[in-house]
Coordinates of C-alpha atoms in Angstrom, one line a residue:
M1 CA -103.5 44.9 146.9
P2 CA -103.3 47.1 150.0
N3 CA -103.2 50.9 149.4
F4 CA -99.7 51.7 150.6
A5 CA -99.8 55.2 149.1
A6 CA -102.8 56.1 151.4
Q7 CA -101.0 54.7 154.5
N8 CA -97.9 56.8 153.9
Y9 CA -95.6 53.7 153.7
T10 CA -92.1 54.1 152.4
I11 CA -90.3 51.7 150.0
E12 CA -88.3 50.1 152.8
D13 CA -91.5 49.6 154.9
I14 CA -93.1 47.7 152.0
L15 CA -90.0 45.6 151.4
F16 CA -90.0 44.8 155.1
K17 CA -93.7 43.9 155.1
Q18 CA -93.1 41.6 152.1
G19 CA -90.2 39.9 154.0
L20 CA -87.6 41.0 151.5
I21 CA -85.5 42.7 154.1
S22 CA -85.0 42.0 157.8
A23 CA -85.6 44.4 160.8
D24 CA -81.8 44.8 161.2
Q25 CA -81.4 45.7 157.5
L26 CA -84.3 48.1 157.7
S27 CA -82.7 50.0 160.6
Q28 CA -79.2 50.0 158.9
V29 CA -80.7 51.4 155.6
K30 CA -82.6 54.1 157.4
L31 CA -79.6 55.1 159.5
E32 CA -77.3 55.2 156.4
S33 CA -79.9 57.3 154.5
I34 CA -80.0 59.9 157.4
N35 CA -76.1 60.0 157.7
S36 CA -75.4 60.2 153.9
G37 CA -78.4 62.1 152.8
Q38 CA -78.9 59.6 150.0
P39 CA -82.4 58.2 149.2
V40 CA -83.2 54.8 150.6
E41 CA -83.9 53.5 147.1
S42 CA -80.3 54.3 146.0
I43 CA -78.8 52.7 149.0
L44 CA -80.8 49.5 148.5
I45 CA -79.7 49.3 144.9
T46 CA -76.0 50.1 145.6
H47 CA -75.7 47.4 148.3
K48 CA -77.8 45.0 146.3
V49 CA -79.9 44.2 149.4
V50 CA -83.0 43.5 147.3
P51 CA -83.3 42.9 143.5
A52 CA -83.9 46.1 141.6
D53 CA -87.2 45.0 140.1
K54 CA -88.6 44.4 143.6
I55 CA -87.6 47.9 144.6
I56 CA -89.4 49.4 141.5
Q57 CA -92.5 47.3 142.3
A58 CA -92.6 48.7 145.8
K59 CA -92.2 52.2 144.4
A60 CA -95.1 51.5 142.0
Q61 CA -97.3 50.5 145.0
I62 CA -96.4 53.8 146.7
L63 CA -97.1 55.8 143.6
G64 CA -100.4 53.9 143.0
V65 CA -99.5 53.0 139.4
P66 CA -99.1 49.5 137.9
Y67 CA -95.7 48.0 137.4
I68 CA -94.6 46.5 134.0
K69 CA -91.6 44.2 133.2
L70 CA -90.7 44.7 129.6
E71 CA -88.3 41.9 129.2
D72 CA -89.3 39.5 126.4
K73 CA -92.4 41.6 125.7
A74 CA -93.2 41.8 122.0
I75 CA -94.5 45.2 120.9
S76 CA -96.2 45.7 117.5
A77 CA -94.9 48.2 115.0
D78 CA -98.1 50.3 114.8
I79 CA -97.9 50.9 118.5
L80 CA -94.2 51.8 118.5
N81 CA -94.8 54.3 115.6
L82 CA -97.1 56.3 117.9
I83 CA -94.0 57.7 119.7
P84 CA -90.8 58.3 117.6
E85 CA -87.6 56.6 118.9
P86 CA -85.8 59.9 119.7
A87 CA -88.7 61.0 121.9
A88 CA -88.8 57.6 123.6
R89 CA -85.1 57.7 124.4
R90 CA -85.2 61.3 125.6
Y91 CA -88.0 60.8 128.0
S92 CA -87.3 57.1 128.9
I93 CA -90.8 56.0 127.8
I94 CA -92.0 53.2 125.5
P95 CA -95.6 52.5 124.4
F96 CA -96.5 48.7 124.6
E97 CA -100.3 48.3 124.3
K98 CA -103.3 50.1 122.8
R99 CA -106.9 49.5 123.7
E100 CA -109.6 51.6 122.0
D101 CA -108.6 55.2 123.0
E102 CA -106.1 54.2 125.7
L103 CA -102.4 53.9 125.3
S104 CA -100.3 52.0 127.9
V105 CA -96.9 53.5 128.3
A106 CA -94.0 52.3 130.4
M107 CA -92.3 55.3 132.0
A108 CA -89.3 55.8 134.3
D109 CA -91.4 58.7 135.9
P110 CA -95.1 58.0 135.5
L111 CA -96.0 61.1 137.6
D112 CA -94.4 63.5 135.1
I113 CA -97.5 65.4 133.9
Q114 CA -95.6 67.2 131.1
I115 CA -94.5 63.9 129.4
T116 CA -98.0 62.5 129.7
Q117 CA -99.5 65.6 128.1
F118 CA -96.9 65.5 125.4
I119 CA -97.8 61.9 124.5
E120 CA -101.6 62.6 124.6
K121 CA -101.2 65.6 122.4
K122 CA -99.0 63.7 119.9
T123 CA -101.1 60.5 119.7
G124 CA -104.6 61.8 120.5
L125 CA -105.0 58.9 123.0
R126 CA -105.5 58.8 126.7
V127 CA -102.3 57.7 128.5
K128 CA -102.3 54.9 131.0
P129 CA -98.8 55.2 132.7
F130 CA -96.9 52.2 134.0
L131 CA -93.7 52.3 136.1
A132 CA -90.7 50.3 134.7
Q133 CA -87.0 50.2 135.5
Q134 CA -85.1 52.8 133.4
E135 CA -82.6 50.2 132.3
D136 CA -85.4 48.0 131.3
I137 CA -87.0 50.8 129.2
I138 CA -83.7 51.7 127.5
K139 CA -83.1 48.0 126.6
A140 CA -86.6 47.6 125.3
I141 CA -86.2 50.8 123.1
S142 CA -83.0 49.3 121.6
D143 CA -84.6 45.9 121.0
Q144 CA -88.0 46.9 119.8
Y145 CA -87.3 49.9 117.6
S146 CA -84.5 48.0 115.9
Q147 CA -87.1 45.4 114.8
N148 CA -89.6 48.1 113.6
L149 CA -89.7 48.4 109.8
T150 CA -91.9 51.4 109.3
S151 CA -89.9 54.0 111.3
E152 CA -86.6 53.1 109.6
V153 CA -88.1 53.3 106.2
T154 CA -89.9 56.6 107.0
S155 CA -86.5 58.0 108.1
A156 CA -84.9 57.0 104.8
L157 CA -87.8 58.4 102.9
Q158 CA -87.4 61.7 104.5
E159 CA -83.8 61.8 103.1
V160 CA -85.2 61.0 99.6
E161 CA -87.8 63.7 99.8
A162 CA -85.2 66.2 101.1
V163 CA -83.6 66.2 97.6
T164 CA -84.8 69.3 95.8
P165 CA -85.1 69.7 92.0
D166 CA -82.1 72.2 92.1
E167 CA -79.9 69.7 93.8
E168 CA -80.9 66.9 91.4
T169 CA -79.9 69.1 88.4
A170 CA -76.6 70.0 90.0
A171 CA -75.4 66.5 91.1
G172 CA -77.6 64.1 89.3
P173 CA -80.7 62.5 90.9
E174 CA -79.3 58.9 91.1
I175 CA -76.2 59.9 93.1
L176 CA -78.2 61.8 95.6
R177 CA -80.9 59.3 95.9
E178 CA -78.7 56.2 96.0
A179 CA -77.8 56.2 99.7
P180 CA -81.3 56.6 101.2
V181 CA -82.9 54.2 98.7
S182 CA -80.1 51.7 99.5
N183 CA -81.1 52.2 103.2
I184 CA -84.7 51.4 102.4
I185 CA -83.7 48.2 100.6
D186 CA -81.5 47.2 103.5
H187 CA -84.3 47.8 106.0
L188 CA -86.8 45.8 103.9
L189 CA -84.4 42.9 103.6
Q190 CA -83.4 43.0 107.3
Y191 CA -87.1 42.9 108.3
A192 CA -87.7 39.9 106.0
I193 CA -84.9 38.0 107.8
K194 CA -86.1 38.9 111.3
S195 CA -89.7 38.0 110.4
R196 CA -88.8 34.6 108.7
A197 CA -90.3 35.8 105.4
S198 CA -89.8 33.6 102.3
D199 CA -90.6 36.3 99.7
I200 CA -90.8 40.1 99.4
H201 CA -93.3 41.7 97.0
V202 CA -92.7 45.3 95.9
E203 CA -95.9 46.2 94.1
P204 CA -96.7 49.5 92.3
Q205 CA -100.2 50.7 92.6
E206 CA -102.0 53.8 91.2
D207 CA -101.0 56.2 94.0
R208 CA -98.4 54.3 96.1
T209 CA -96.1 51.3 96.3
R210 CA -97.1 48.4 98.5
V211 CA -94.5 46.1 100.2
R212 CA -95.8 42.7 101.3
Y213 CA -94.0 39.8 103.0
R214 CA -94.9 36.1 102.7
I215 CA -94.6 34.9 106.3
D216 CA -95.6 31.3 107.1
G217 CA -97.0 31.0 103.6
I218 CA -99.4 34.0 103.9
L219 CA -98.8 37.4 102.3
Q220 CA -98.9 40.3 104.9
E221 CA -98.8 44.0 104.0
K222 CA -96.1 45.6 106.1
V223 CA -95.3 49.1 104.6
L224 CA -96.6 51.6 102.1
L225 CA -94.2 53.8 100.2
P226 CA -94.9 57.0 98.2
K227 CA -95.2 56.4 94.4
G228 CA -92.3 58.7 93.7
V229 CA -89.7 56.4 95.3
H230 CA -90.8 53.3 93.3
D231 CA -88.6 53.7 90.2
A232 CA -85.5 54.4 92.3
L233 CA -86.3 51.3 94.4
V234 CA -86.6 49.0 91.4
S235 CA -83.5 50.5 89.8
R236 CA -81.5 49.8 93.0
V237 CA -82.7 46.1 93.1
K238 CA -81.8 45.8 89.4
I239 CA -78.3 47.1 90.0
L240 CA -77.8 44.6 92.8
S241 CA -79.2 41.8 90.6
V242 CA -77.1 42.8 87.5
L243 CA -80.3 43.4 85.4
K244 CA -80.9 45.9 82.6
I245 CA -82.1 49.2 84.3
D246 CA -83.5 50.7 81.1
E247 CA -85.5 47.6 80.1
K248 CA -89.0 48.1 81.6
R249 CA -91.1 46.3 79.0
L250 CA -90.0 42.7 79.5
P251 CA -89.8 40.4 82.6
Q252 CA -86.3 39.9 83.9
D253 CA -84.7 37.4 86.4
G254 CA -81.6 37.8 88.4
R255 CA -80.0 37.2 91.8
F256 CA -77.8 38.7 94.5
T257 CA -76.5 38.0 98.0
F258 CA -77.3 39.9 101.1
T259 CA -75.4 39.6 104.4
Y260 CA -77.0 40.5 107.7
G261 CA -75.0 39.6 110.8
K262 CA -74.2 35.9 110.6
D263 CA -77.0 35.3 108.0
V264 CA -76.0 35.1 104.3
I265 CA -79.1 35.2 102.1
D266 CA -79.3 34.4 98.4
L267 CA -82.1 36.4 96.8
R268 CA -83.8 35.3 93.5
V269 CA -85.2 38.4 91.9
S270 CA -88.0 38.5 89.3
T271 CA -89.4 41.7 87.7
I272 CA -92.5 42.0 85.5
P273 CA -94.1 45.0 83.9
T274 CA -97.6 45.9 85.2
V275 CA -100.0 48.7 84.4
F276 CA -98.6 51.0 87.2
G277 CA -94.9 50.1 86.8
E278 CA -92.6 47.2 87.4
K279 CA -93.4 44.7 90.1
V280 CA -90.4 43.0 91.9
V281 CA -90.5 39.8 93.8
M282 CA -87.5 38.6 95.9
R283 CA -87.3 35.0 97.1
L284 CA -85.1 34.6 100.1
L285 CA -82.9 31.5 100.2
P286 CA -80.7 31.3 103.4
K287 CA -77.3 29.9 102.5
S288 CA -76.4 29.1 106.1
M289 CA -79.6 27.2 106.9
G290 CA -79.2 23.4 107.1
A291 CA -82.0 21.0 106.0
P292 CA -84.4 20.1 108.8
T293 CA -84.9 16.4 109.7
L294 CA -88.0 14.6 108.5
L295 CA -89.4 14.5 112.1
E296 CA -88.9 18.3 112.3
L297 CA -90.9 18.6 109.1
G298 CA -93.8 16.7 110.6
L299 CA -93.4 13.3 109.0
R300 CA -93.9 10.6 111.6
G301 CA -95.6 7.3 112.5
V302 CA -96.7 5.0 109.8
S303 CA -95.8 7.4 107.0
F304 CA -92.3 8.0 108.3
K305 CA -91.6 4.2 108.6
A306 CA -93.0 3.6 105.1
L307 CA -90.7 6.3 103.6
E308 CA -87.7 5.2 105.6
G309 CA -88.2 1.6 104.4
Q310 CA -88.1 2.8 100.8
M311 CA -85.1 5.0 101.3
L312 CA -83.1 2.0 102.3
R313 CA -83.5 0.5 98.8
T314 CA -80.5 1.0 96.5
H315 CA -82.4 1.6 93.2
G316 CA -85.7 3.0 92.0
I317 CA -87.5 6.4 92.1
I318 CA -89.0 8.2 95.1
L319 CA -91.2 11.2 94.1
I320 CA -92.3 14.1 96.3
C321 CA -95.5 15.8 95.0
G322 CA -97.6 18.8 95.7
P323 CA -98.4 22.3 94.3
T324 CA -95.8 25.2 94.2
G325 CA -94.8 26.3 97.7
S326 CA -95.8 23.0 99.5
G327 CA -92.2 22.3 100.7
K328 CA -91.3 19.5 98.2
T329 CA -87.7 20.6 97.8
T330 CA -87.1 21.0 101.5
T331 CA -88.3 17.4 102.0
L332 CA -85.9 16.2 99.3
Y333 CA -83.1 17.9 101.1
S334 CA -84.1 16.3 104.4
V335 CA -84.0 12.9 102.7
L336 CA -80.6 13.5 101.1
S337 CA -79.2 14.7 104.4
K338 CA -80.3 11.5 106.0
I339 CA -78.9 9.1 103.4
S340 CA -75.8 11.0 102.3
T341 CA -72.6 9.3 103.7
T342 CA -69.0 9.0 102.7
K343 CA -69.8 5.6 101.2
V344 CA -72.2 6.9 98.5
N345 CA -71.8 9.4 95.6
V346 CA -74.7 11.8 95.6
V347 CA -75.3 14.3 92.7
T348 CA -78.1 16.8 92.3
I349 CA -79.4 19.1 89.5
E350 CA -81.4 21.9 91.0
D351 CA -83.0 25.2 90.0
P352 CA -82.0 26.9 92.2
V353 CA -79.7 25.3 94.8
E354 CA -81.6 26.3 98.0
Y355 CA -79.6 24.6 100.7
Q356 CA -76.0 23.4 100.7
I357 CA -75.5 19.9 101.9
A358 CA -72.1 18.7 103.1
G359 CA -70.7 15.9 100.9
V360 CA -73.3 16.3 98.1
N361 CA -72.3 17.4 94.6
Q362 CA -74.9 20.0 93.8
V363 CA -75.3 21.4 90.3
Q364 CA -77.2 24.6 89.4
A365 CA -79.3 24.3 86.3
N366 CA -78.5 27.0 83.6
P367 CA -80.8 26.6 80.6
Q368 CA -79.2 29.6 78.8
V369 CA -76.0 27.5 78.3
G370 CA -77.8 24.2 77.7
L371 CA -77.5 22.8 81.3
T372 CA -81.0 21.5 81.8
F373 CA -82.4 18.8 84.0
A374 CA -82.3 16.3 81.1
S375 CA -78.8 17.2 79.9
A376 CA -77.4 17.1 83.4
L377 CA -79.0 13.7 84.0
R378 CA -77.2 12.3 80.9
S379 CA -73.9 13.6 82.3
F380 CA -74.6 12.3 85.8
L381 CA -74.7 8.7 84.6
R382 CA -71.0 9.0 83.6
Q383 CA -70.2 10.3 87.1
D384 CA -70.5 6.9 88.9
P385 CA -73.4 8.0 91.1
N386 CA -75.3 6.0 93.7
I387 CA -78.0 8.6 94.3
I388 CA -79.3 11.2 91.9
M389 CA -81.6 14.1 92.8
V390 CA -83.5 15.9 90.0
G391 CA -85.1 19.2 91.1
E392 CA -88.3 18.5 89.2
I393 CA -89.7 16.2 86.5
R394 CA -91.4 18.7 84.2
D395 CA -91.2 17.0 80.8
T396 CA -91.2 13.6 79.0
E397 CA -87.4 13.6 78.4
T398 CA -86.5 14.2 82.0
A399 CA -89.1 11.5 83.1
D400 CA -87.7 8.9 80.7
L401 CA -84.1 9.6 81.7
A402 CA -85.0 9.4 85.4
I403 CA -86.7 6.0 84.9
Q404 CA -83.7 4.7 82.9
A405 CA -81.3 5.8 85.7
A406 CA -83.5 4.0 88.3
L407 CA -83.7 0.8 86.2
T408 CA -79.9 0.7 85.8
G409 CA -79.3 0.5 89.5
H410 CA -79.4 4.1 90.8
Q411 CA -81.6 5.6 93.5
V412 CA -83.4 8.6 92.1
F413 CA -85.3 11.4 94.0
S414 CA -87.4 14.1 92.4
T415 CA -90.5 16.2 92.6
I416 CA -93.6 16.4 90.4
H417 CA -96.6 18.8 90.4
T418 CA -99.7 16.8 91.3
N419 CA -102.3 17.4 94.0
S420 CA -101.9 14.0 95.7
A421 CA -99.6 11.0 95.9
A422 CA -102.1 8.9 93.9
G423 CA -102.0 11.4 91.1
A424 CA -98.3 11.0 90.3
P425 CA -98.5 7.6 88.4
P426 CA -101.3 8.8 86.0
R427 CA -99.4 12.1 85.5
L428 CA -96.3 10.2 84.4
L429 CA -98.3 8.0 82.1
D430 CA -99.8 11.1 80.5
M431 CA -96.2 12.3 79.9
G432 CA -95.7 9.2 77.8
V433 CA -93.8 7.0 80.2
E434 CA -94.3 3.3 79.4
P435 CA -96.5 1.7 82.2
F436 CA -94.3 -1.4 82.6
L437 CA -91.2 0.7 83.0
L438 CA -93.0 3.0 85.5
I439 CA -94.1 0.2 87.8
S440 CA -90.6 -1.4 87.7
A441 CA -88.9 1.9 88.6
L442 CA -91.3 3.7 91.0
N443 CA -90.9 2.8 94.7
A444 CA -92.9 5.4 96.5
V445 CA -94.7 8.8 96.2
V446 CA -94.9 11.3 99.0
G447 CA -97.7 13.8 98.9
Q448 CA -97.5 16.9 101.1
R449 CA -98.7 20.4 102.1
V450 CA -97.6 22.9 104.6
V451 CA -99.9 24.3 107.3
R452 CA -99.3 27.1 109.8
K453 CA -98.7 26.1 113.4
I454 CA -100.8 27.5 116.3
C455 CA -98.8 30.2 118.1
S456 CA -97.6 28.6 121.4
H457 CA -97.7 32.0 123.2
C458 CA -101.5 32.5 122.8
K459 CA -102.8 29.0 122.3
A460 CA -106.2 28.4 123.7
E461 CA -108.3 25.2 124.1
F462 CA -112.0 24.9 123.2
N463 CA -114.7 22.2 122.7
A464 CA -115.2 21.1 119.1
P465 CA -118.7 22.0 117.8
P466 CA -120.8 18.8 117.3
E467 CA -120.7 19.0 113.5
V468 CA -116.9 19.5 113.4
A469 CA -116.4 16.6 115.8
E470 CA -118.5 14.4 113.5
T471 CA -116.4 15.4 110.5
I472 CA -113.2 14.6 112.3
K473 CA -114.5 11.2 113.4
H474 CA -115.7 10.4 109.9
I475 CA -112.4 11.3 108.2
L476 CA -110.2 9.6 110.8
G477 CA -112.2 6.5 111.4
R478 CA -110.0 3.8 113.0
L479 CA -107.2 6.4 113.4
L480 CA -109.2 8.5 115.9
P481 CA -107.3 8.4 119.2
P482 CA -109.3 6.8 122.1
S483 CA -111.0 9.5 124.1
T484 CA -113.8 10.0 126.5
G485 CA -116.2 12.9 126.2
I486 CA -116.0 16.0 124.0
L487 CA -113.2 16.5 121.4
K488 CA -110.8 19.3 122.3
L489 CA -109.5 21.6 119.6
Y490 CA -107.1 24.5 119.8
K491 CA -106.6 28.0 118.3
G492 CA -104.4 31.0 118.7
R493 CA -106.0 34.1 120.2
G494 CA -103.5 36.4 118.5
C495 CA -100.7 38.2 120.3
N496 CA -97.7 40.4 119.6
F497 CA -95.4 37.3 119.0
C498 CA -97.6 36.2 116.0
A499 CA -98.6 39.6 114.8
N500 CA -102.2 38.8 116.0
T501 CA -102.6 36.0 113.5
G502 CA -102.7 33.2 116.0
Y503 CA -100.1 31.3 114.0
L504 CA -96.3 31.0 114.3
G505 CA -94.2 28.7 112.1
R506 CA -95.2 25.9 109.8
V507 CA -95.3 22.1 109.7
G508 CA -96.0 19.6 107.0
I509 CA -98.9 17.2 106.5
F510 CA -98.0 14.0 104.5
E511 CA -99.2 10.9 102.8
V512 CA -96.8 8.2 101.6
L513 CA -98.0 5.9 98.8
V514 CA -95.8 2.7 98.5
I515 CA -96.1 1.0 95.1
T516 CA -97.2 -2.5 96.1
D517 CA -98.1 -5.3 93.7
Q518 CA -101.7 -4.3 93.9
I519 CA -101.0 -0.6 93.2
A520 CA -98.7 -1.6 90.3
K521 CA -101.5 -3.7 88.8
L522 CA -103.9 -0.7 89.0
V523 CA -101.3 1.5 87.3
L524 CA -100.9 -1.0 84.4
E525 CA -104.7 -0.9 84.0
H526 CA -104.6 3.0 83.7
V527 CA -107.1 3.4 86.5
S528 CA -107.9 6.9 88.0
S529 CA -106.0 8.4 90.8
H530 CA -109.1 8.0 93.0
S531 CA -109.0 4.3 92.6
I532 CA -105.3 4.2 93.3
E533 CA -105.8 6.2 96.5
E534 CA -108.7 3.9 97.7
A535 CA -106.4 0.9 97.3
A536 CA -103.6 2.6 99.1
V537 CA -105.9 3.6 102.0
S538 CA -107.1 0.0 102.2
A539 CA -103.5 -1.1 102.5
G540 CA -102.9 1.3 105.4
M541 CA -101.9 4.6 103.9
I542 CA -102.8 7.7 106.0
T543 CA -104.0 10.5 103.7
M544 CA -102.8 14.1 104.0
K545 CA -106.2 15.2 105.4
Q546 CA -106.1 12.5 108.0
D547 CA -102.6 13.4 109.0
G548 CA -103.7 17.0 109.2
Y549 CA -106.7 16.2 111.4
L550 CA -104.4 14.2 113.7
K551 CA -102.2 17.3 114.1
V552 CA -105.4 19.3 114.8
L553 CA -106.3 17.0 117.7
E554 CA -102.8 17.3 119.0
G555 CA -103.0 21.1 119.0
V556 CA -100.4 21.6 116.3
T557 CA -102.6 23.4 113.8
T558 CA -106.3 24.2 113.1
M559 CA -109.1 22.7 111.1
E560 CA -109.2 25.9 108.9
E561 CA -105.5 25.4 108.0
V562 CA -105.9 21.8 107.0
L563 CA -109.0 22.5 104.9
R564 CA -107.3 25.5 103.3
V565 CA -104.5 23.4 101.9
A566 CA -105.8 19.8 101.7
Q567 CA -109.5 20.2 100.8
D568 CA -110.5 18.1 97.8

């Protein structure tokens, strides 16, 4: 880049050299500046001769500082916290990157030595100034600080700490503390919604309270609170969930609804007593969110066709299996959304109702009043159903009733906790289900896990190490896509969009076991799940690990993720 500053160029000269203004426009702008006394920069912006960002870039070249465009730039919370929002607004500055002892700061006036010294004194870091449009900086401050959890919680905490013992005695501590503690809860919930978290963990420790969020299936520590605010925080959540505030020795369960903008979130609340106090876990269940399609979940190809074929049958059971948190219920909702029409009566018994599906009669289980999966199933058979969905088969009674419903001409969908699709038939036999009834009723079993997707913003390609390539070739066998040369894999380098994890979002890996005559014969013989899986693979089933490795080769996820969830 030429050194325009050393050559005494003006903004209009640079714009002319770059071909952004003509010779006539250059003369007119200079003449108007002389006659009006206004700076050329103001005239160019007023008449919209050149886009504002081009003018600022030219100004940056004259000043000899780099230019930064802040639009769509994600800035992490720990960097934002280095400069408080009031100071950022007052001086039109915003920090956006930190490398070792150097802090990159976007400034409306990067030559202001006083501001630079103020930042360096406050942060203890050397400032690298960047020039940015003032409007761009103001917008970035509004966007970025509103998404920053720590500063908002810190502000609310200062209100809590401002309550003195004398004030507490006079007015009562709960009344004084209620507003700031309520603000902390609001900020914690708002951040959970913005960051797509599924759970919030509020955990008491010996000297502090830790708040963690489960984002894309992984717990991430986001904020630490002083120990003194913990009891007030738990009490506030209990009030919202209609739980007993004074009962701290026993676990409690409750729920409440939280509205943020257009999002309406149901929160399931669970408290347990620990050594250092009560731990609270809040599960977020978005009311407004519709069920994704099976293709969006990651089910495709041979597995998708196999499941679709079984969904067209008018009776029998289809089971979704996997451990807790593997997305079984979401897959069930996707299936129901696909087959629910005005021509069929669909009834469900769930605990809890996570998504609301149009046209489906959804029932919330309530064991306290006797409304269990089993009792609801009995009632459903008198409701003239075509399709029945049971949230989970967790006992012999529910399993027997589900099979009876399937054998009497109903289509039944449910979930079961097994590690693989082949493990479902032996598990049901262990529950006491008769083998001949099971093979008559069971149509298919879907095994699944969820893996994190590689962040598209920082995705990078690399050559697979020889031993990894051999493993992939061995596992995939005939499924390996034809390729020449070295296998290419992908990973996320880590960026502000994915909080430096390299992952953003999740996708499923699946296996679909169809109960063929051969599989039915093996079930009757009480063989192991391993033998059932071998027979299914011989018949063309793609295993979860194979599906995962195919997604690894496509650059959807990584080997580490597939092995984390699907390793035998």
